[in-house]
XYZ file of C-alpha atoms in Angstrom:
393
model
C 3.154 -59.547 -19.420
C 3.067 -57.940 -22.822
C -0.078 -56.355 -22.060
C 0.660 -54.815 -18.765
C 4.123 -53.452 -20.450
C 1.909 -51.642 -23.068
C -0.304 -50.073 -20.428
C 3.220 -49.204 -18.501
C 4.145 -47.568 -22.040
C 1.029 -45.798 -22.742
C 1.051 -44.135 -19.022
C 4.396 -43.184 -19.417
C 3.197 -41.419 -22.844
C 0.023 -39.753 -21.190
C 2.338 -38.592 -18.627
C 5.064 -37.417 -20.599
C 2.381 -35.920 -22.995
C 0.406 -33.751 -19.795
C 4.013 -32.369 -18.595
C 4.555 -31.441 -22.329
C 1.291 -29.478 -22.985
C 1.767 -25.862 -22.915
C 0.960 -24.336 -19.556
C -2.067 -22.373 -18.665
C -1.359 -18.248 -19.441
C -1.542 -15.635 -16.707
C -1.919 -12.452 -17.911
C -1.359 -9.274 -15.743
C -1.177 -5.941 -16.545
C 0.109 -3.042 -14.774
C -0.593 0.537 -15.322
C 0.571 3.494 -14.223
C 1.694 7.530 -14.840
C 5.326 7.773 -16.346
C 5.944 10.878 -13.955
C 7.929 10.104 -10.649
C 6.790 11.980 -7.383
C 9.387 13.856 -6.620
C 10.521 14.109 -2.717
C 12.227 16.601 -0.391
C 15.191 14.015 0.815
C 17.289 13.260 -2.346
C 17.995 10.021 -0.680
C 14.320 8.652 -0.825
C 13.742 9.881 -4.491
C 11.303 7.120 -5.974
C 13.132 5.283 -8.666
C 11.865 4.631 -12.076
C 10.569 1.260 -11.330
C 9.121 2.167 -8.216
C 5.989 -0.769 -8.029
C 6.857 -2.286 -11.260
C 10.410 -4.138 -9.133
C 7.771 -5.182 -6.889
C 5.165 -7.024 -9.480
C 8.061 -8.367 -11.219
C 9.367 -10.285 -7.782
C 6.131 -11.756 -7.479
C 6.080 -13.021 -11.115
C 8.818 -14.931 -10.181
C 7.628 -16.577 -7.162
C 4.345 -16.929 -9.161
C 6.118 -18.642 -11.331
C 7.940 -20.970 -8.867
C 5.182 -22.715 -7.573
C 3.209 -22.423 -10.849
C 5.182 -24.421 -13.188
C 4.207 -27.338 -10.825
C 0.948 -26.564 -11.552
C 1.245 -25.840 -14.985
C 0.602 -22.112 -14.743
C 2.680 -19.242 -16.286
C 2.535 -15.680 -15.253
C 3.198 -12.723 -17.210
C 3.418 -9.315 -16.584
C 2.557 -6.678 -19.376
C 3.591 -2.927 -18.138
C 1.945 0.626 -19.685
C 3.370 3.934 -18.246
C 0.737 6.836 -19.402
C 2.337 9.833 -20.652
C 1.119 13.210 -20.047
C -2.709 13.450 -21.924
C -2.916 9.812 -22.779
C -5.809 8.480 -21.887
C -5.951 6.077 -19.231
C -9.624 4.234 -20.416
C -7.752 3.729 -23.783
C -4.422 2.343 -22.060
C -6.272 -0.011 -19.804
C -8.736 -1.555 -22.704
C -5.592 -1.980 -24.493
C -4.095 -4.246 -21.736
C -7.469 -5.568 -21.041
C -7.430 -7.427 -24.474
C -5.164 -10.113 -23.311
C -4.844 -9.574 -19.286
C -7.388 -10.855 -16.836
C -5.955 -8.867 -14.294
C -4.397 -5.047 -14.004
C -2.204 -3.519 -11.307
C -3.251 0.008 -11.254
C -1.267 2.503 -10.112
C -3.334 5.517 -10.879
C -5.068 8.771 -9.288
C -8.596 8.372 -7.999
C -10.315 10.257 -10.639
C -8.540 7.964 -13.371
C -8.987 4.672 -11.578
C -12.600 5.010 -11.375
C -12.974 5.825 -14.724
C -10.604 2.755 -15.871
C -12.859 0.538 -13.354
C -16.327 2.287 -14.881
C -14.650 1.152 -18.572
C -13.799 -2.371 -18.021
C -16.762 -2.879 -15.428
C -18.491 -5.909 -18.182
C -15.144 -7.215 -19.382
C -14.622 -8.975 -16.394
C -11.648 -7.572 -15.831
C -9.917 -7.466 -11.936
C -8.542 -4.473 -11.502
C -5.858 -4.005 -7.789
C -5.336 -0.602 -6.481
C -1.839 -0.539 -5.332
C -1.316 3.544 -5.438
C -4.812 5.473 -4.372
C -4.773 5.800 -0.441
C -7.807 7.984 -0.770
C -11.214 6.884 1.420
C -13.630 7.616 -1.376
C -12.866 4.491 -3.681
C -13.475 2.181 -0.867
C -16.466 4.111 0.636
C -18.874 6.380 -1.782
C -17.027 5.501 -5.217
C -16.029 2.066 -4.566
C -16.452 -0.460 -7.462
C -17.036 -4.354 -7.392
C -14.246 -4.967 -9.643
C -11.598 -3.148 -8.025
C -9.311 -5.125 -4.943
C -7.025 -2.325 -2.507
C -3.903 -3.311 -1.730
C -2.847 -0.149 -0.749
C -3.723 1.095 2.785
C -6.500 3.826 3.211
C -5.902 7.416 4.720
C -7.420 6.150 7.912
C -5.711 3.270 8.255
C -2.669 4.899 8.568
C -3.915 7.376 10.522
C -4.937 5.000 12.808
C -1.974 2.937 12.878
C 0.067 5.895 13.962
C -2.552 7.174 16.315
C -3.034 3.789 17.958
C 0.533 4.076 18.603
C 1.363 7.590 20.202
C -1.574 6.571 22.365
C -0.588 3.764 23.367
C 3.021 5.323 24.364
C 0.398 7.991 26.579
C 1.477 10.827 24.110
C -2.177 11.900 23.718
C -1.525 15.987 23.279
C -0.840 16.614 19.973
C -0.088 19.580 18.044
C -1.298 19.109 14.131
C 0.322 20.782 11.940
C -1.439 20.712 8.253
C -0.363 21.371 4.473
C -2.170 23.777 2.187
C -3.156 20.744 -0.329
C -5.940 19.130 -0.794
C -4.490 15.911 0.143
C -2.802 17.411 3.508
C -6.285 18.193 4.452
C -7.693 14.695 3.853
C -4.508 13.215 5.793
C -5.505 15.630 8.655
C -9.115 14.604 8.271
C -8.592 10.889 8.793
C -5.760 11.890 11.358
C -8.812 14.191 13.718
C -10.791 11.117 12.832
C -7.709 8.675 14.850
C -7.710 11.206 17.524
C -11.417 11.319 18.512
C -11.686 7.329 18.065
C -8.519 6.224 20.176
C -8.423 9.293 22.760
C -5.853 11.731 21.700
C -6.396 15.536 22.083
C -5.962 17.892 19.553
C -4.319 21.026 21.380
C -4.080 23.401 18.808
C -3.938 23.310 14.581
C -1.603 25.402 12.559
C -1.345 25.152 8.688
C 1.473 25.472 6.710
C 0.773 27.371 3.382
C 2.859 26.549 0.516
C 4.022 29.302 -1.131
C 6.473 28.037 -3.617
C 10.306 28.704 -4.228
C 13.216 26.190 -3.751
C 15.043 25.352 -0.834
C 17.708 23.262 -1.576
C 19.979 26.242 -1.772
C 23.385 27.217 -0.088
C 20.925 28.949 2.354
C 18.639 26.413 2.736
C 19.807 24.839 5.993
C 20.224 28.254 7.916
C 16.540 29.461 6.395
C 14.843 26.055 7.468
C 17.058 25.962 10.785
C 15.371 29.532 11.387
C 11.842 29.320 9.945
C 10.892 25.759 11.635
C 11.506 26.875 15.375
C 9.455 29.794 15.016
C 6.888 28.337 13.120
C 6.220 25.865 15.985
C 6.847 28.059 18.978
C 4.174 29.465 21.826
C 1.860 26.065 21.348
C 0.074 25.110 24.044
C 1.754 22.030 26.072
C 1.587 19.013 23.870
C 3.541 15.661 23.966
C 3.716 14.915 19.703
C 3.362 17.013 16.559
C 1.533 15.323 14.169
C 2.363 16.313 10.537
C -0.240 15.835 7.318
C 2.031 16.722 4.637
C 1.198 14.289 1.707
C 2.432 17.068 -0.892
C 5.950 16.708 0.553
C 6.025 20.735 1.029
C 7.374 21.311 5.079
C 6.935 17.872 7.073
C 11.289 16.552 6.592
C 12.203 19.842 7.469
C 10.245 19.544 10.991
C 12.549 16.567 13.453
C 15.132 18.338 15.314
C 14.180 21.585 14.738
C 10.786 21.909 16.403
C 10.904 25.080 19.279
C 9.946 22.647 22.340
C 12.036 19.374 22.025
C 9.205 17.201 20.984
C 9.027 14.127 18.882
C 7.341 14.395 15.273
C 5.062 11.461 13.693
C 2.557 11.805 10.892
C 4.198 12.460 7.364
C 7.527 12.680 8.901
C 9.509 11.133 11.782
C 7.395 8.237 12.819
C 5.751 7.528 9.555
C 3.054 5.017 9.125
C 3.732 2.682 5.986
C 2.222 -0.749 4.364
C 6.227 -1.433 4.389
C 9.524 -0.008 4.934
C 13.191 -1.134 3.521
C 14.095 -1.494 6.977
C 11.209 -4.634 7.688
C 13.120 -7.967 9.117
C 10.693 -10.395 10.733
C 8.776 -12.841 9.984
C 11.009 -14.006 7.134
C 11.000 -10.681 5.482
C 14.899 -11.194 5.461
C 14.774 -12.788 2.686
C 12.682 -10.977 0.559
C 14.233 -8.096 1.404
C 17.641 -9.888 0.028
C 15.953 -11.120 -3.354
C 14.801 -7.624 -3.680
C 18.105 -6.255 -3.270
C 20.035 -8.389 -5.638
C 17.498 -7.532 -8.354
C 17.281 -4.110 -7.972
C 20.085 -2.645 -6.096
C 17.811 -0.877 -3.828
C 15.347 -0.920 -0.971
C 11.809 -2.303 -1.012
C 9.216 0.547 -1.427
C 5.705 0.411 0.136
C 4.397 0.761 -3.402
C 6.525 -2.208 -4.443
C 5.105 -3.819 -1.962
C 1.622 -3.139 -2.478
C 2.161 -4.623 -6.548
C 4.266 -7.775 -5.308
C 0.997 -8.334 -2.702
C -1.565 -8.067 -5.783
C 0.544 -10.036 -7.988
C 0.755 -12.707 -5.140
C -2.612 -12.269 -4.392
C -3.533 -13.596 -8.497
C -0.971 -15.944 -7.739
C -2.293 -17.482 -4.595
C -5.631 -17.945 -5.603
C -4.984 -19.095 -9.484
C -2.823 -22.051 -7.572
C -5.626 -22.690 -4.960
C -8.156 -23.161 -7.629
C -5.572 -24.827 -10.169
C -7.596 -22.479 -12.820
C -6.341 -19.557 -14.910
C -10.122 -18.797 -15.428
C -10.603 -15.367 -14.407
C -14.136 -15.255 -12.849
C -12.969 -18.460 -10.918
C -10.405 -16.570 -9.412
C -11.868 -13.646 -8.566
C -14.830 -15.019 -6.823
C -12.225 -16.970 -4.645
C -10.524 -13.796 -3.585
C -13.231 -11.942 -2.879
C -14.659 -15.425 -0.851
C -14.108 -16.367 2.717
C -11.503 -18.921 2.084
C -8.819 -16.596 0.646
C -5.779 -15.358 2.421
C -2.250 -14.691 1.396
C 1.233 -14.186 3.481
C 2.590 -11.145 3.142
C 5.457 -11.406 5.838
C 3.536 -8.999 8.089
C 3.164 -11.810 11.045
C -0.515 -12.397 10.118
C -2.480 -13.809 7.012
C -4.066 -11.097 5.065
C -7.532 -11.099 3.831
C -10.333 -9.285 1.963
C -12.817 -7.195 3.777
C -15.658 -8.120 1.670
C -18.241 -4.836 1.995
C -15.448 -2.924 0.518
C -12.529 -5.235 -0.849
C -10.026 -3.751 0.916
C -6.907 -6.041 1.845
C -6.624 -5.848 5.676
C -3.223 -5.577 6.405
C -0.744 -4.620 9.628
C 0.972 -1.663 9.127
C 4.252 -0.834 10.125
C 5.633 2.329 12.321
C 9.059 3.050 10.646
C 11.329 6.021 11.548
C 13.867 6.362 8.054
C 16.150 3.323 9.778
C 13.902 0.816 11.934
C 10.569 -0.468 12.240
C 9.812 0.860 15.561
C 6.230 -0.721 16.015
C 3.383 -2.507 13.890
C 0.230 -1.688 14.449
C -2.758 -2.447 15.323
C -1.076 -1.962 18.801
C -1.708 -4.534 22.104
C -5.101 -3.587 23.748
C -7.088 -2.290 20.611
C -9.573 -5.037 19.865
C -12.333 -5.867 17.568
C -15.220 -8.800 17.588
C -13.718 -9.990 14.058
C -10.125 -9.269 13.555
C -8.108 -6.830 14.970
C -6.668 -5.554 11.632
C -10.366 -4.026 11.812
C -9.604 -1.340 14.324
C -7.185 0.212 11.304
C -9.725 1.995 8.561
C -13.645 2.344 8.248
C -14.680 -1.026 10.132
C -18.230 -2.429 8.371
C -20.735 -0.643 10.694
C -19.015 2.784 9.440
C -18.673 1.476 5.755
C -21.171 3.598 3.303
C -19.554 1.425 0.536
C -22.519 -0.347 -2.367
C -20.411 -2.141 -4.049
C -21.484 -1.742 -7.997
């Protein structure tokens, strides 16, 4: 009796020792510019914690489930000012994360990614929609949350197919990146069917608008911009420099709907999302930050999950563990999208619905009913693996 009351004390010890020891440390970074994009509607002006509110919501439910497991998450955040070096930044958080949300140009990102190649370090790209770093200039150690060019570009086109709107007019920015958008959106017209009936660009040439006379100029200048096209169905806007594309609903010469950068807008998310238990979510969100979800809060909350998912799956904080289980076959992660997400592994971009949003409802998620693929249907959105020129290095 004596003895078996010992062994009942010295289990209760062991146990009361294990739930005592300090919990395994999960260190994420998250870097990004300290300049705000600025927009044409005052009423979608990013806010200053624009992706940060995201990654911090997912600390929290990392942290839910992981002090069951022992596990502690931690979030480290380093805006770059104007000049600073990004390399320098990210070796900085490097020294004590195993993981950094990146919220950076192209240009930058692959040099951060070049830097801390042999560290070991996982870097996510929630920000960079451009093709290149998942094609040409994609890197081993760099996971894309954030949707591609063409994935949007196909989400919207699979759509306005669908719907038989297959005349469009495409209206294009003078930027660089309007002519990439309009690239991957010519791309989503050839591949689904659409027609292209005529292109018209839109040069930028500066000055303000939000004036006393700004309504009557726009109300004036957007008609006659868009009059004598041939007979089309949809203008199609690429307007990722936020110059002309707002201005364009409702004031279009023929009465015809507009999709593209304005209008129907292609997103990863939209304040507006409601199923699949995004409710709630959405809710938390709210109370925290007094404002709606973003899709680049989004995009962190999904890497941060991401870590989290797969650091609880392999009960192991060590980083190379957890990487090779994301980037493996077994490794998914909810997203409230209807569908598991996963990795494409010849580029390690996160396949991912995306959702059709017009400023107040999710009108449709694509990929749309009809549009299928031998694999996974989230393939029809983006470069699919035949078309991928991606080595990853």
């Amino acid at each position: 009796m004596i003895r078996w009351l010992l062994g009942l004390i010295g289990l209760s010890l062991a146990a009361t020792q294990a739930l005592a020891a300090d919990p395994v440390e999960i260190g994420i970074g998250y870097l990004r510019l300290a300049a705000i994009r600025s927009t044409l509607s005052l009423v979608e002006q990013p806010a200053e914690n624009d992706g940060t509110a995201g990654a911090k919501l997912a600390i929290e439910d990392n942290n839910t489930t992981g002090k069951f497991l022992n596990q502690h998450f931690t979030l480290e955040e380093r805006r770059l000012k104007n000049g600073e070096d990004a390399v320098e930044a990210a070796t900085a958080l490097a020294a004590h994360n195993g993981f950094i949300i990146a919220d950076l140009p192209a240009d930058a990102l692959l040099k951060v990614a070049d830097a801390l190649r042999d560290r070991g370090t996982l870097l996510f790209n929630a920000g960079a929609i451009d093709e290149r770093l998942r094609e040409a200039d994609c890197r081993a150690n760099v996971i894309h949350t954030a949707p591609t060019r063409s994935m949007l570009a196909d989400a919207i086109g699979q759509y306005l197919v669908w719907k038989q709107w297959k005349r469009w007019l495409l209206v294009v920015g003078s930027h660089d990146e309007d002519k990439l958008y309009a690239d991957a959106l010519r791309r989503a017209a050839t591949r689904f069917g659409a027609k292209i009936v005529q292109e018209r660009t839109f040069e930028d040439t500066g000055g303000a608008r939000r004036t006393d006379s700004g309504i009557t100029l726009i109300q004036r200048q957007m008609p006659v911009f868009t009059q004598q096209a041939p007979a089309y169905d949809v203008l199609v806007a690429a307007d990722e420099s936020e110059v002309f594309a707002a201005y364009l609903p409702y004031r279009t010469w023929d009465p015809r709907p507009v999709a593209g950068s304005a209008g129907l807008v292609p997103r990863s998310w939209d304040g507006a999302q409601d199923q699949w238990g995004a409710t709630q979510m959405q809710s938390r969100f709210m109370r925290l930050n007094a404002r709606r979800m973003t899709p680049l809060d989004m995009q962190a909350w999904t890497a941060v999950r991401m870590i989290g998912e797969a650091t609880s799956r392999t009960n192991s904080g060590d980083v190379k563990k957890v990487v090779d289980f994301i980037k493996g076959p077994d490794f998914s992660v909810a997203a409230f999208k209807g569908t598991r997400l996963t990795v494409r592994d010849w580029n390690l971009q996160l396949r991912q619905p995306v959702l059709l949003a017009d400023g107040r409802m999710v009108v449709s998620v694509s990929p749309q009913e009809g549009f299928l693929h031998q694999v996974s249907e989230l393939d029809t959105l983006g470069y699919d693996r035949p078309e991928s020129k991606c080595k990853l290095k």
